[in-house]
Coordinates of C-alpha atoms and ligand atoms in Angstrom, one line a residue:
X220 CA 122.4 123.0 107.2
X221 CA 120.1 124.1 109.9
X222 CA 116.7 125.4 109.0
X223 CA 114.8 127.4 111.1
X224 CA 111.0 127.6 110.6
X225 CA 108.9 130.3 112.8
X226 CA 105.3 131.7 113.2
X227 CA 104.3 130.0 110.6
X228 CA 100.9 130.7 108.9
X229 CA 98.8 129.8 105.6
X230 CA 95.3 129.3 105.1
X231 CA 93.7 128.2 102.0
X232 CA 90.6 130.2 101.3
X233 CA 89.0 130.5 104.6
X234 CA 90.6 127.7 105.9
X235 CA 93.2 128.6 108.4
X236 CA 95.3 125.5 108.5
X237 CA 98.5 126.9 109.9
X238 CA 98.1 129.4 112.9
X239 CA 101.9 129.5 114.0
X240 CA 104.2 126.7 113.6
X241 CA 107.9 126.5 114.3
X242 CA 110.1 123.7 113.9
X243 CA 113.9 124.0 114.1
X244 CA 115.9 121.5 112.2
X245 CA 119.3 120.6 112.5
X246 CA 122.1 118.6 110.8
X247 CA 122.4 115.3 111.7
X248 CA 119.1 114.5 112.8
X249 CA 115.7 112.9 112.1
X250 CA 113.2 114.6 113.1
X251 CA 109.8 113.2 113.5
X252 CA 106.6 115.9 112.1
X253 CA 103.4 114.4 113.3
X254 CA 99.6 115.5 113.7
X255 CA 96.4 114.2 112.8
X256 CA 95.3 113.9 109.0
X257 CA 95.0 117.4 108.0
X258 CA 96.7 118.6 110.6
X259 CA 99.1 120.6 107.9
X260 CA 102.8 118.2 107.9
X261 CA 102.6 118.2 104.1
X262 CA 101.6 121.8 104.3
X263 CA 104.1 122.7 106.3
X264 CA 106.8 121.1 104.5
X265 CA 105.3 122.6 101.3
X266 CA 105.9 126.0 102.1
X267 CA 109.8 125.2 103.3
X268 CA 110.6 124.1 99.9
X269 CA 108.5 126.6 97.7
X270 CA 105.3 125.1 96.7
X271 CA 102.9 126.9 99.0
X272 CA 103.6 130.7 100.2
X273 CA 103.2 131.1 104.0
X274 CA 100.7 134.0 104.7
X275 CA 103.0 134.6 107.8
X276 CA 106.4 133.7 109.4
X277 CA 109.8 133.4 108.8
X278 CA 112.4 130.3 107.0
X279 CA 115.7 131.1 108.0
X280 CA 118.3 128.4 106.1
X281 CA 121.4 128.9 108.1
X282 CA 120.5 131.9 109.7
X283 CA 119.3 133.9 106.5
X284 CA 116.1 134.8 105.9
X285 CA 115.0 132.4 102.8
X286 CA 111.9 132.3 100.6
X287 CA 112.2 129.4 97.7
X288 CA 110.3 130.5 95.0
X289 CA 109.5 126.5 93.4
X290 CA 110.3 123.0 95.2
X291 CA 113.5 123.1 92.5
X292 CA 114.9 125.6 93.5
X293 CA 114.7 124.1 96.8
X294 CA 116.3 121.3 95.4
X295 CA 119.1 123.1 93.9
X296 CA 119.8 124.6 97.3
X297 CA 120.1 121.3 99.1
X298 CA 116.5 120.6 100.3
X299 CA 114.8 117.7 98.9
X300 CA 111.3 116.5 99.1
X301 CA 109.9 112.8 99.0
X302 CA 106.2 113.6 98.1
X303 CA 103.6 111.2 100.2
X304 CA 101.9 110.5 96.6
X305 CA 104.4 109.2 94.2
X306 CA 105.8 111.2 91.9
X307 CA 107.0 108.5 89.1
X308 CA 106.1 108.2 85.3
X309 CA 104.5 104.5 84.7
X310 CA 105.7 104.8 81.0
X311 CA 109.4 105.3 81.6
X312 CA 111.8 102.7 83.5
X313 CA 112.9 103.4 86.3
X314 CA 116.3 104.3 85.1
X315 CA 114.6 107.0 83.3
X316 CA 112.7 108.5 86.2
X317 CA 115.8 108.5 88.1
X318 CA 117.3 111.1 85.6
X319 CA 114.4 112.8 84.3
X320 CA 115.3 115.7 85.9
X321 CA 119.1 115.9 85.4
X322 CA 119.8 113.4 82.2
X323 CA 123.3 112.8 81.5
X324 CA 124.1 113.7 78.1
X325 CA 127.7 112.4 76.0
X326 CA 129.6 114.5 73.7
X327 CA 127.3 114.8 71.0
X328 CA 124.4 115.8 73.2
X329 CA 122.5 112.6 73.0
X330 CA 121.4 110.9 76.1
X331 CA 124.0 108.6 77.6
X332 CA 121.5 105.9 79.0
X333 CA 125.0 103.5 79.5
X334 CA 126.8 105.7 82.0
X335 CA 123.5 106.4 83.2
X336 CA 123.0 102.8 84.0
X337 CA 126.1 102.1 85.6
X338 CA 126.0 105.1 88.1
X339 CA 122.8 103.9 89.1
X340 CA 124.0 100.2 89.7
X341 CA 126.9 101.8 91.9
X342 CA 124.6 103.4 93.6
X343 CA 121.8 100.1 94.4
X344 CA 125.0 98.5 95.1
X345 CA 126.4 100.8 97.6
X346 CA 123.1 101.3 99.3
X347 CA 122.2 97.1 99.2
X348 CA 119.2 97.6 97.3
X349 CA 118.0 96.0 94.4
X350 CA 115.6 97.7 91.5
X351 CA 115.1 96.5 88.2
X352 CA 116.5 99.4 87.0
X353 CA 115.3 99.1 83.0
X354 CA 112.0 98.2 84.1
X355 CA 109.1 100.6 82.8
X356 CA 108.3 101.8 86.4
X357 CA 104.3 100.4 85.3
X358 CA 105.4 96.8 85.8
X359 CA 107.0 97.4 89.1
X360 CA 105.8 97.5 92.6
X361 CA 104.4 100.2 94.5
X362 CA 107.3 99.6 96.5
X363 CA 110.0 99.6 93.8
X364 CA 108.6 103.1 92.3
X365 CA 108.7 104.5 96.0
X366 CA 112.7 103.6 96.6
X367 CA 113.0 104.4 93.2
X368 CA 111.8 108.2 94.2
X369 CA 114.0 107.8 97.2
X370 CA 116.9 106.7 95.3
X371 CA 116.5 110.0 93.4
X372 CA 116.6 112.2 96.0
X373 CA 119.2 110.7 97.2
X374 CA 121.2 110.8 94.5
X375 CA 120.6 114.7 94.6
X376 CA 123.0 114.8 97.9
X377 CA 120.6 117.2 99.6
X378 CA 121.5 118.9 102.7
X379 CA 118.3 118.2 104.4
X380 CA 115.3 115.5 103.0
X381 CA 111.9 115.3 103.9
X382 CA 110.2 112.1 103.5
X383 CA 106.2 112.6 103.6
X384 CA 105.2 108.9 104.7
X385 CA 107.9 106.9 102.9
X386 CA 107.1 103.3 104.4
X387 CA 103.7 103.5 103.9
X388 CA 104.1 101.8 100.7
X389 CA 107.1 99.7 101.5
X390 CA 107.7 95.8 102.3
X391 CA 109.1 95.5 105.6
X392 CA 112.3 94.6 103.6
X393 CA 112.5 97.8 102.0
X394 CA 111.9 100.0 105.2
X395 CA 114.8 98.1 106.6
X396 CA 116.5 99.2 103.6
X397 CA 115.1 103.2 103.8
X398 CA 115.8 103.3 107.7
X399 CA 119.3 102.2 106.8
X400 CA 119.7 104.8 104.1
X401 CA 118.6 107.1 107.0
X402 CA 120.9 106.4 109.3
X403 CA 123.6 106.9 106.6
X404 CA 122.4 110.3 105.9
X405 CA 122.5 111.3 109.2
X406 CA 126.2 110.2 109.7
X407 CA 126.6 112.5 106.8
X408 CA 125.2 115.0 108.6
X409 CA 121.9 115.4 106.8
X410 CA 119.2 116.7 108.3
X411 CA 115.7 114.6 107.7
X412 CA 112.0 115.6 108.9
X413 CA 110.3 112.0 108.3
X414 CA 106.5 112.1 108.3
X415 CA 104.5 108.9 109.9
X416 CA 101.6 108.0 111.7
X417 CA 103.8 104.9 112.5
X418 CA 104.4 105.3 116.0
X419 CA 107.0 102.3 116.2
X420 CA 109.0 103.9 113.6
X421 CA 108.6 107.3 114.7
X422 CA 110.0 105.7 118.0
X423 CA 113.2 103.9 116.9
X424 CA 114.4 106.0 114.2
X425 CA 113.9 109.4 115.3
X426 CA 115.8 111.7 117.5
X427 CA 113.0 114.7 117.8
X428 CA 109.4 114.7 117.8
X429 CA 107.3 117.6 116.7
X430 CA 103.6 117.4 117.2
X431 CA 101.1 119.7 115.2
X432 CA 97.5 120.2 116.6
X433 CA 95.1 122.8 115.3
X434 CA 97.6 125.5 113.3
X435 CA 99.7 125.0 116.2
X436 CA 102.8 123.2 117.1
X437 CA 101.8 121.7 120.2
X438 CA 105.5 120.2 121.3
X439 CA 108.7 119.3 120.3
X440 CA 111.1 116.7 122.4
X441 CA 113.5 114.7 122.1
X442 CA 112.2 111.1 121.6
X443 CA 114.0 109.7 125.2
X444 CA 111.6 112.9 126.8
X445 CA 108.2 111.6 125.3
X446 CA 106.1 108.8 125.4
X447 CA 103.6 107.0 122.6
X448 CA 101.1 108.2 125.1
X449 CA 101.8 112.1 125.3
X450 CA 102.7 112.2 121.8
X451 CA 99.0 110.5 120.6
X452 CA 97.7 113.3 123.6
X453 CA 99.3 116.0 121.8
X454 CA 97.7 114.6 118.5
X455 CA 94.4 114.4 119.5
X456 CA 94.3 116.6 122.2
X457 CA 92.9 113.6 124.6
X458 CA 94.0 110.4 125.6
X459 CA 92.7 107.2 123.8
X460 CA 92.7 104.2 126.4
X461 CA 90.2 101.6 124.7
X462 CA 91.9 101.6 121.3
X463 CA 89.8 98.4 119.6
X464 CA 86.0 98.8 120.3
X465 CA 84.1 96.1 121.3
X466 CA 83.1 93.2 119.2
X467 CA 79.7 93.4 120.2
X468 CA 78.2 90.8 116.8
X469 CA 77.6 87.5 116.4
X470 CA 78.9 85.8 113.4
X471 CA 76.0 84.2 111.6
X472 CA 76.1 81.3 108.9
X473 CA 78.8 81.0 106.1
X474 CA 78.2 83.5 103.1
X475 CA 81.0 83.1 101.3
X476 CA 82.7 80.2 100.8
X477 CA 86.3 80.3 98.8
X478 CA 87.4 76.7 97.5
X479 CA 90.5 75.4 96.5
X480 CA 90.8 78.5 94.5
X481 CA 94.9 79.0 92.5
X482 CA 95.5 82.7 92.1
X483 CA 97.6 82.9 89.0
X484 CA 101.1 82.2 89.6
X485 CA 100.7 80.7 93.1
X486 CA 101.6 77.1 93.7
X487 CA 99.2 76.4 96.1
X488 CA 95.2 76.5 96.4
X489 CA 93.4 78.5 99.4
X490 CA 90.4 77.6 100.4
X491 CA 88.8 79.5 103.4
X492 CA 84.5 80.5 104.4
X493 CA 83.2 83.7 105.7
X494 CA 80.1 84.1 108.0
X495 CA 77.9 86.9 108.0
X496 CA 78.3 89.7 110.3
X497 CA 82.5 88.7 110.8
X498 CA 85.2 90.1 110.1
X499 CA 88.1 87.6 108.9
X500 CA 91.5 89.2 109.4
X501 CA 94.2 88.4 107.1
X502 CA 97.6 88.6 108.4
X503 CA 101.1 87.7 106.7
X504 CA 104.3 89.0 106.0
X505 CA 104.6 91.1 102.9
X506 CA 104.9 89.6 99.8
X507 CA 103.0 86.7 101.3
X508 CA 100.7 87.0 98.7
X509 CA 97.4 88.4 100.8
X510 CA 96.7 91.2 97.8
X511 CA 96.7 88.6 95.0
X512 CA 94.4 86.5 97.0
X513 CA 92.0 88.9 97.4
X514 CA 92.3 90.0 94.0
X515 CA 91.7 87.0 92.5
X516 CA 88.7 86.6 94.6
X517 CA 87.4 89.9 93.2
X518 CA 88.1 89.4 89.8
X519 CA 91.2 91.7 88.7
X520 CA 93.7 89.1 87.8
X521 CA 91.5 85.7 87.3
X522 CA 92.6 82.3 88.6
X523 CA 93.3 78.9 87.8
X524 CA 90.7 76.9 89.3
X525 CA 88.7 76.9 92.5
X526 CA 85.2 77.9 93.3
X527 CA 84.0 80.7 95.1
X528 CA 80.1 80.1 96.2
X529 CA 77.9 83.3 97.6
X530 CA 75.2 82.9 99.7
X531 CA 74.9 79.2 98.0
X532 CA 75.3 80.5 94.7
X533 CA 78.3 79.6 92.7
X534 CA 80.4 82.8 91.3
X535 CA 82.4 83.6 88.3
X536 CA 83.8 87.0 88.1
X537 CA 85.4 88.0 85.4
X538 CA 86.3 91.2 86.2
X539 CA 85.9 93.5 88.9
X540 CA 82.2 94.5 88.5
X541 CA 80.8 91.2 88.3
X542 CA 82.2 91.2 92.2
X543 CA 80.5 94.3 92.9
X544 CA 76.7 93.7 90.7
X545 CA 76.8 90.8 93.4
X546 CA 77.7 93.5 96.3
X547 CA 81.3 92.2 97.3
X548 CA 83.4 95.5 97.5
X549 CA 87.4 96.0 97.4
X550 CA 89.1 98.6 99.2
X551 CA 92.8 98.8 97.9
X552 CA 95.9 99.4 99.3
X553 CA 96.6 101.8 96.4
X554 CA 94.7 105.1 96.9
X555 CA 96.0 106.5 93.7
X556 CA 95.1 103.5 91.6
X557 CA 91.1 103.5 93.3
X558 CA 90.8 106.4 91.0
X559 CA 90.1 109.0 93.3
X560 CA 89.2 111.9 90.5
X561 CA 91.0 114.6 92.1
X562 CA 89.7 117.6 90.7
X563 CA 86.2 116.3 91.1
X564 CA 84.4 117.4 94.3
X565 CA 84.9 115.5 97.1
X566 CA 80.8 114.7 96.9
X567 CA 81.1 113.1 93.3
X568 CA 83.6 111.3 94.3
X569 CA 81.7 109.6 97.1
X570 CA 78.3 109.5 94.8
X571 CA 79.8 108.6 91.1
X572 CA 79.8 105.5 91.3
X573 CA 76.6 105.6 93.8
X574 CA 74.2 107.2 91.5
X575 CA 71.9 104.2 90.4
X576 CA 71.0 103.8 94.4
X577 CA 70.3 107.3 95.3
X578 CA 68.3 108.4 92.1
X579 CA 67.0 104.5 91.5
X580 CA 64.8 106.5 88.9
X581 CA 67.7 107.8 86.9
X582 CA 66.7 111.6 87.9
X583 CA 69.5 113.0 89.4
X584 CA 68.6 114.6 92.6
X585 CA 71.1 117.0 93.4
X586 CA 70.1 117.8 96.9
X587 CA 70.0 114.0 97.9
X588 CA 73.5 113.6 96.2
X589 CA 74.7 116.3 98.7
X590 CA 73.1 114.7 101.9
X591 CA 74.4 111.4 100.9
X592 CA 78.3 112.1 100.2
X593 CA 77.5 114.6 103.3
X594 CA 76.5 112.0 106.0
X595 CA 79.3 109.3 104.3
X596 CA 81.8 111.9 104.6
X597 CA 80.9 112.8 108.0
X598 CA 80.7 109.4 109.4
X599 CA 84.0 108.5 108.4
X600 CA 85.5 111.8 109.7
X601 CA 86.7 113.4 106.6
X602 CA 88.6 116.7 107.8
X603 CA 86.5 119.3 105.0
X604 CA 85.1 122.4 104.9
X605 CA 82.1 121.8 102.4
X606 CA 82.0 118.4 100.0
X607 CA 81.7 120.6 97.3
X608 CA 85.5 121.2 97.8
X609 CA 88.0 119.5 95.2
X610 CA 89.5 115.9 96.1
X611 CA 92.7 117.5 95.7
X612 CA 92.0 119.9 98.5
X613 CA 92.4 117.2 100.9
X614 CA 95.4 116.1 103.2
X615 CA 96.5 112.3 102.0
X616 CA 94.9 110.7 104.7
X617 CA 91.7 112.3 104.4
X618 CA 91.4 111.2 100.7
X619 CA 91.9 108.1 102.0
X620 CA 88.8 107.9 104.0
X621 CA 86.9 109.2 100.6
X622 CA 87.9 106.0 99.0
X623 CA 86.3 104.1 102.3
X624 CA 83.3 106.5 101.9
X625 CA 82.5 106.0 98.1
X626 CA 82.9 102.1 98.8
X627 CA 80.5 102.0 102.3
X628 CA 78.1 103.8 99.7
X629 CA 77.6 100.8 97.5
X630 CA 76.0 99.1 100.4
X631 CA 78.0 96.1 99.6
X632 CA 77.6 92.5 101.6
X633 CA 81.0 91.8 102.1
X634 CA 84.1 94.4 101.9
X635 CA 87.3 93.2 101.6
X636 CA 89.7 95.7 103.3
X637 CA 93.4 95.8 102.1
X638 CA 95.0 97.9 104.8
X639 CA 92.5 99.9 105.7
X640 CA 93.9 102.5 107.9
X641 CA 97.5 102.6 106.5
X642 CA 98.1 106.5 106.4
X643 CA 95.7 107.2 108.9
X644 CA 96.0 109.2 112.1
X645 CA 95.5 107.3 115.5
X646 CA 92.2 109.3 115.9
X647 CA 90.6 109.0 112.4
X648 CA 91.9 104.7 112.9
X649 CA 88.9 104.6 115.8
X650 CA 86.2 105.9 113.6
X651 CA 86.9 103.5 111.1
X652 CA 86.7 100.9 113.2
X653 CA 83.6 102.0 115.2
X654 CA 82.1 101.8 111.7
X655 CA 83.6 98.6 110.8
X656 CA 81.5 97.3 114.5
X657 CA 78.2 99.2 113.2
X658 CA 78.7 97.4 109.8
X659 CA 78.9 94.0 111.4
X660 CA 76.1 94.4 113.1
X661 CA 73.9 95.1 110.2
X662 CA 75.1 92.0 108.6
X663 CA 77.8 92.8 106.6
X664 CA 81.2 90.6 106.5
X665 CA 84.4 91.9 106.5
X666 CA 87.8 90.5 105.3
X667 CA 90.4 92.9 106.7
X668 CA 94.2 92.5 105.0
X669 CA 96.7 94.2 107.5
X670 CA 100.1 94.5 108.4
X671 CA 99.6 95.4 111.9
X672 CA 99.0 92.6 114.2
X673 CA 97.9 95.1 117.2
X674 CA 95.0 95.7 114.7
X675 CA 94.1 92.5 113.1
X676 CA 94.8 91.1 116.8
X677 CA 92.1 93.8 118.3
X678 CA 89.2 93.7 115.3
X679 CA 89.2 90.2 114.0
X680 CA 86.9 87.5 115.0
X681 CA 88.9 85.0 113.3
X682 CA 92.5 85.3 111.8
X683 CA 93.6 83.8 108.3
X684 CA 97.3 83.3 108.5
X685 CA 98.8 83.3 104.6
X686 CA 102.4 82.3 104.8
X687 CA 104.5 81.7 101.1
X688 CA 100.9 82.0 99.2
X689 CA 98.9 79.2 101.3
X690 CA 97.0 79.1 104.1
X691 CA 99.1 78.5 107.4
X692 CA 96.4 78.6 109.8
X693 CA 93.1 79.8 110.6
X694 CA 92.7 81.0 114.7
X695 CA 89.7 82.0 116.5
X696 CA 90.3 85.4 118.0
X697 CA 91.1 83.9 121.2
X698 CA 93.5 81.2 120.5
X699 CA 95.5 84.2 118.5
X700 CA 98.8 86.5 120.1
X701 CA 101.1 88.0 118.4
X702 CA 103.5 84.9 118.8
X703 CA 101.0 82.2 117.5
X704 CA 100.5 84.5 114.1
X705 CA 104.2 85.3 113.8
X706 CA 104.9 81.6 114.3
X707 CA 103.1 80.7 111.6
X708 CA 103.3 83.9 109.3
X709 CA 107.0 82.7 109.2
X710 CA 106.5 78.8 108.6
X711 CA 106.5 77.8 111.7
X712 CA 104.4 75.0 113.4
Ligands
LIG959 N1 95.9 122.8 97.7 C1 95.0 122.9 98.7 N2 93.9 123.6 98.6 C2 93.0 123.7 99.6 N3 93.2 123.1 100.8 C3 94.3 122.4 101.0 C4 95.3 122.3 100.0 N4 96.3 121.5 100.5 C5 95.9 121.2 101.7 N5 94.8 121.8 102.1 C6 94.1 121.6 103.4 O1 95.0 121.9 104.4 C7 94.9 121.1 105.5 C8 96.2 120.4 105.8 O2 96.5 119.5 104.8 P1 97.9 118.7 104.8 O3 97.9 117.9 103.5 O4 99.0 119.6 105.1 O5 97.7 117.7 106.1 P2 98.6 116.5 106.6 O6 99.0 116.9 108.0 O7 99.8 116.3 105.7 O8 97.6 115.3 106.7 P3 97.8 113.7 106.3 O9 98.3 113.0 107.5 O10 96.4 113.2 106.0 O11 98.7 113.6 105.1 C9 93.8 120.1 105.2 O12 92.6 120.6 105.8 C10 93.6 120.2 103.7 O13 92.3 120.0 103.3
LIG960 MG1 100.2 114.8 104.4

C-alpha cells in the first residue's frame, strides 16, 4: 500500500497547526515522523486514519483519492493506529482487550474465550514475546498493556501501522522485541510511520526521516542522507551545541538521608543521602527496581524497615501526602496515572492542587490563579494558546510538561524526577533542564531517575547506580562515563 499525503492543512479554532504537510509512504518501509512537541505528528496521523478532517489537502491510498470517515474504518482498510496514550481497559485481561473489537464467537453465539486464548498464545509464541495473557490488564505493566495494544494491531494485519511513541513506555527488552516485530512487518511489506523523539532509534530502525516544523514539513531523507544534527536543525530551526547547561550550584549539607530502607518485595536494603542544592541521578537498567525505590521513599507502596530522616527529622509516610505536607514531590513516569484532568483547563490543572499557597486566605483569587499557571506554564515551555484551553487540547509532550508545572508549583524541597523528559522534544529537554539549574540554586535537591545515560551523565552531580534492586555504586560526576555506570548497572565490578 502506498499512501500519499499532500498540502496538508487543519487548524483547531484559531490555531493553525498544519500549514501544508506532505509525507509519501511506501510499502516496506519505516518511516520516521518527527517535530517538536506540538509540532502536529499525532495530528497529522489523525487525519490519515479519520479522526481529525483536514481543512486542506489531499490522502491518496494507492493513487485514489481517500477520505476515512472514523479511525475504524481506517482499520478495516488496512491502516492501523498505535495511539501515543494507551488505549487499554484496566478491568479486562488482556486477552479481552486483544478481542474487544473483533470477539470470536462459537456456534451458539457465546464468546469463545478458549480459541480465543490459544490464537493469542500462537501468536506471543511466534513473535517471542511473553504476556500474561488472562491477566486483568490493571495488574500488568505499563509495558505489558503497550505490547498488548501492539499485539492488537498486529493481529489486525494492516497494510500500513503507525506507532505514535511506542517505546516510550517499554523495557529495553520489549523494544528489542517491538523493533523486531518491525522489521518483520516490513519484510512483509508493511508500511510503518514510527513516531519518536528517540534519536538513536529513529537512527537504526528507520529508512526515511520526515521532519515537521511550524505547519510545515521541513524535509524528508533517507536516514544514510541525514545527520542527528540536521535532523534536530530542522526540528528546532537552530542548532543546539551545549546540550547540558552548566552545573553552576554547590551542594550543601545532607537533607535527606535514606537508611537501610527494604522496599516491599526487594531482597536487599538501600541506603543512600542527599545534599541540598544536588541533584542525585539514578541510573539502572529497567526493571532494576529505581521506580519502587522511589516509591517507597514517597509513600505509595510502604516498606519493610529502614529509616528515612529529613532535615534531621525522622519520617514516616504513609501515603503519598504525608511526602508532600513535608514538601518532597514525585514526578512519575506515568503521565496518565498523575491525573492530568483532561478536560479541565490547562490552568486548573497547574493550580488545583496549588490553591492553599496562592490564596493562603482560602479566597480564591482568580486573577492570581491565571498569573500563576501562566508564568509555570510559560517557564517550562508549554506549546498553548491561552491556559484557559482544555488539557486535552494539548500535544502528549506538552501535557507532560503540565504535570512538571503543577508539581514545580508546590514549591517542594526535594523532587524526585522519574524520567523526566521521556516524550519530550530535544528543544523543550533544554528548558527543563535550565530550570532544573535555577531550582538548584535556590536550594532545592533533585533525584532524577533516567534511562538515558547522556542525560543523567550531563545533569547529575552524583550518580546512584541500582543494579538487581541494591545499590551498585555511588560515583561523583567526575569519576562517572558511560562504561563505569554500565559496568556496574550490569553487575559488574
Ligand atoms: N483536539 C484538539 N483540540 C485543540 N487543539 C489540539 C487538539 N489536538 C491537538 N491540538 C493542538 O495541535 C497542535 C499539534 O498537536 P499534536 O498532538 O499533533 O502534536 P505532536 O507533534 O504529536 O506533539 P508531541 O510530540 O508532544 O506528541 C498542538 O498545538 C495541540 O495543542
Ligand atoms: Mg503526539
Amino acid at each position: 500500500m502506498e499512501i500519499q499525503m499532500t498540502g496538508i492543512a487543519k487548524a483547531f479554532g484559531t490555531n493553525q497547526v498544519l500549514k501544508d504537510v506532505n509525507l509519501t509512504l511506501k510499502a516496506g518501509e519505516v518511516h520516521a515522523l518527527m517535530g517538536e512537541n506540538g509540532a502536529g505528528k499525532s495530528t497529522l496521523m489523525n487525519i490519515l486514519t479519520g479522526l481529525h478532517k483536514a481543512d486542506g489537502g489531499t490522502i491518496l491510498v494507492d493513487g485514489k483519492e481517500t477520505v476515512y470517515s472514523s479511525p475504524r474504518e481506517a482499520e478495516t482498510h488496512g491502516i492501523a493506529f498505535i495511539h501515543q496514550e494507551l488505549n487499554i481497559w484496566p478491568n479486562l485481561s488482556l486477552l479481552e482487550n486483544l478481542y474487544l473489537m473483533q470477539p470470536k464467537k462459537n456456534g451458539l453465539g457465546l464468546l469463545d474465550k478458549k480459541t480465543m486464548l490459544r490464537e493469542a498464545q500462537a501468536k506471543c509464541a511466534e513473535l517471542q514475546i511473553e504476556l500474561p495473557l488472562t491477566k486483568d490488564a490493571s495488574e500488568c505493566s505499563v509495558g505489558q498493556q503497550q505490547m498488548t495494544e501492539i499485539l492488537r494491531v498486529l493481529m489486525l494485519n494492516a497494510k500500513v501501522v503507525i506507532m505514535d511513541e511506542p517505546s516510550a513506555a517499554l523495557t529495553e527488552r520489549e523494544t528489542a522485541t517491538l523493533f523486531r516485530m518491525m522489521r518483520q512487518l516490513k519484510a512483509q511489506g508493511v508500511a510503518i510511520v514510527y513516531i519518536s523523539h528517540r534519536m538513536e532509534e529513529v537512527f537504526s530502525e528507520c529508512d526515511v526521516i520526515t521532519v515537521m516544523r511550524d505547519g510545515h514539513t521541513i524535509s524528508t531523507k533517507p536516514v544514510g542522507d541525514t545527520s542527528v544534527d540536521e535532523v534536530v536543525r530542522h526540528m528546532v530551526g537552530r542548532s543546539i551545541d551545549e546540550f547540558y547547561p552548566d552545573r553552576t550550584t554547590e551542594p550543601g549539607e545532607v537533607v535527606l538521608t535514606v537508611k537501610d530502607l527494604k522496599p516491599k518485595n526487594f531482597g536487599h536494603t538501600i541506603s543512600f543521602d542527599l545534599r541540598k542544592g544536588e541533584i542525585l541521578g539514578v541510573a539502572g537498567l529497567m526493571g532494576a527496581g529505581r521506580t519502587e525505590i522511589m516509591r517507597a521513599i514517597f509513600g505509595v507502596d510502604g516498606h519493610d524497615g529502614g529509616e528515612i530522616t529529613l532535615e534531621g527529622k525522622e519520617l514516616h509516610f504513609k501515603k503519598p501526602e504525608d511526602a508532600i505536607k513535608a514538601g518532597i514531590a514525585f514526578i512519575t513516569e506515568d503521565r496518565k496515572g498523575e491525573g492530568l484532568i483532561l478536560d479541565f483547563s490547562i490552568g486548573s490543572n497547574i493550580t488545583l492542587p496549588n490553591l492553599k499557597q496562592v490564596c493562603p486566605t482560602h479566597v480564591l483569587n482568580k486573577s492570581k490563579l491565571v498569573s500563576f499557571a501562566d508564568s509555570l506554564s510559560k517557564k517550562l515551555g508549554v506549546k498553548t494558546q491561552s491556559v484557559h484551553l482544555p488539557a486535552s487540547s494539548l500535544s502528549g509532550g506538552n501535557q507532560q510538561k503540565v504535570v512538571i508545572a503543577k508539581w514545580i508549583g508546590l514549591g517542594p524541597s526535594i523532587i524526585i524526577m522519574d524520567e523526566p523528559t521521556r516524550g519530550i522534544d530535544i528543544g523543550a529537554k533544554r528548558d527543563i533542564y535550565d530550570l532544573m539549574n535555577e531550582l538548584t540554586s535556590q536550594g532545592v535537591s533533585i533525584i532524577m531517575v533516567s534511562s538515558e545515560l547522556p542525560e543523567v551523565l550531563g545533569m547529575s552531580d552524583r550518580i546512584m547506580v541500582i543494579h538487581e534492586g541494591a545499590v551498585a555504586g555511588i560515583l561523583p560526576r567526575a569519576e562517572a562515563t558511560p562504561e563505569s555506570i554500565m559496568t556496574l548497572a550490569t553487575g559488574g565490578e
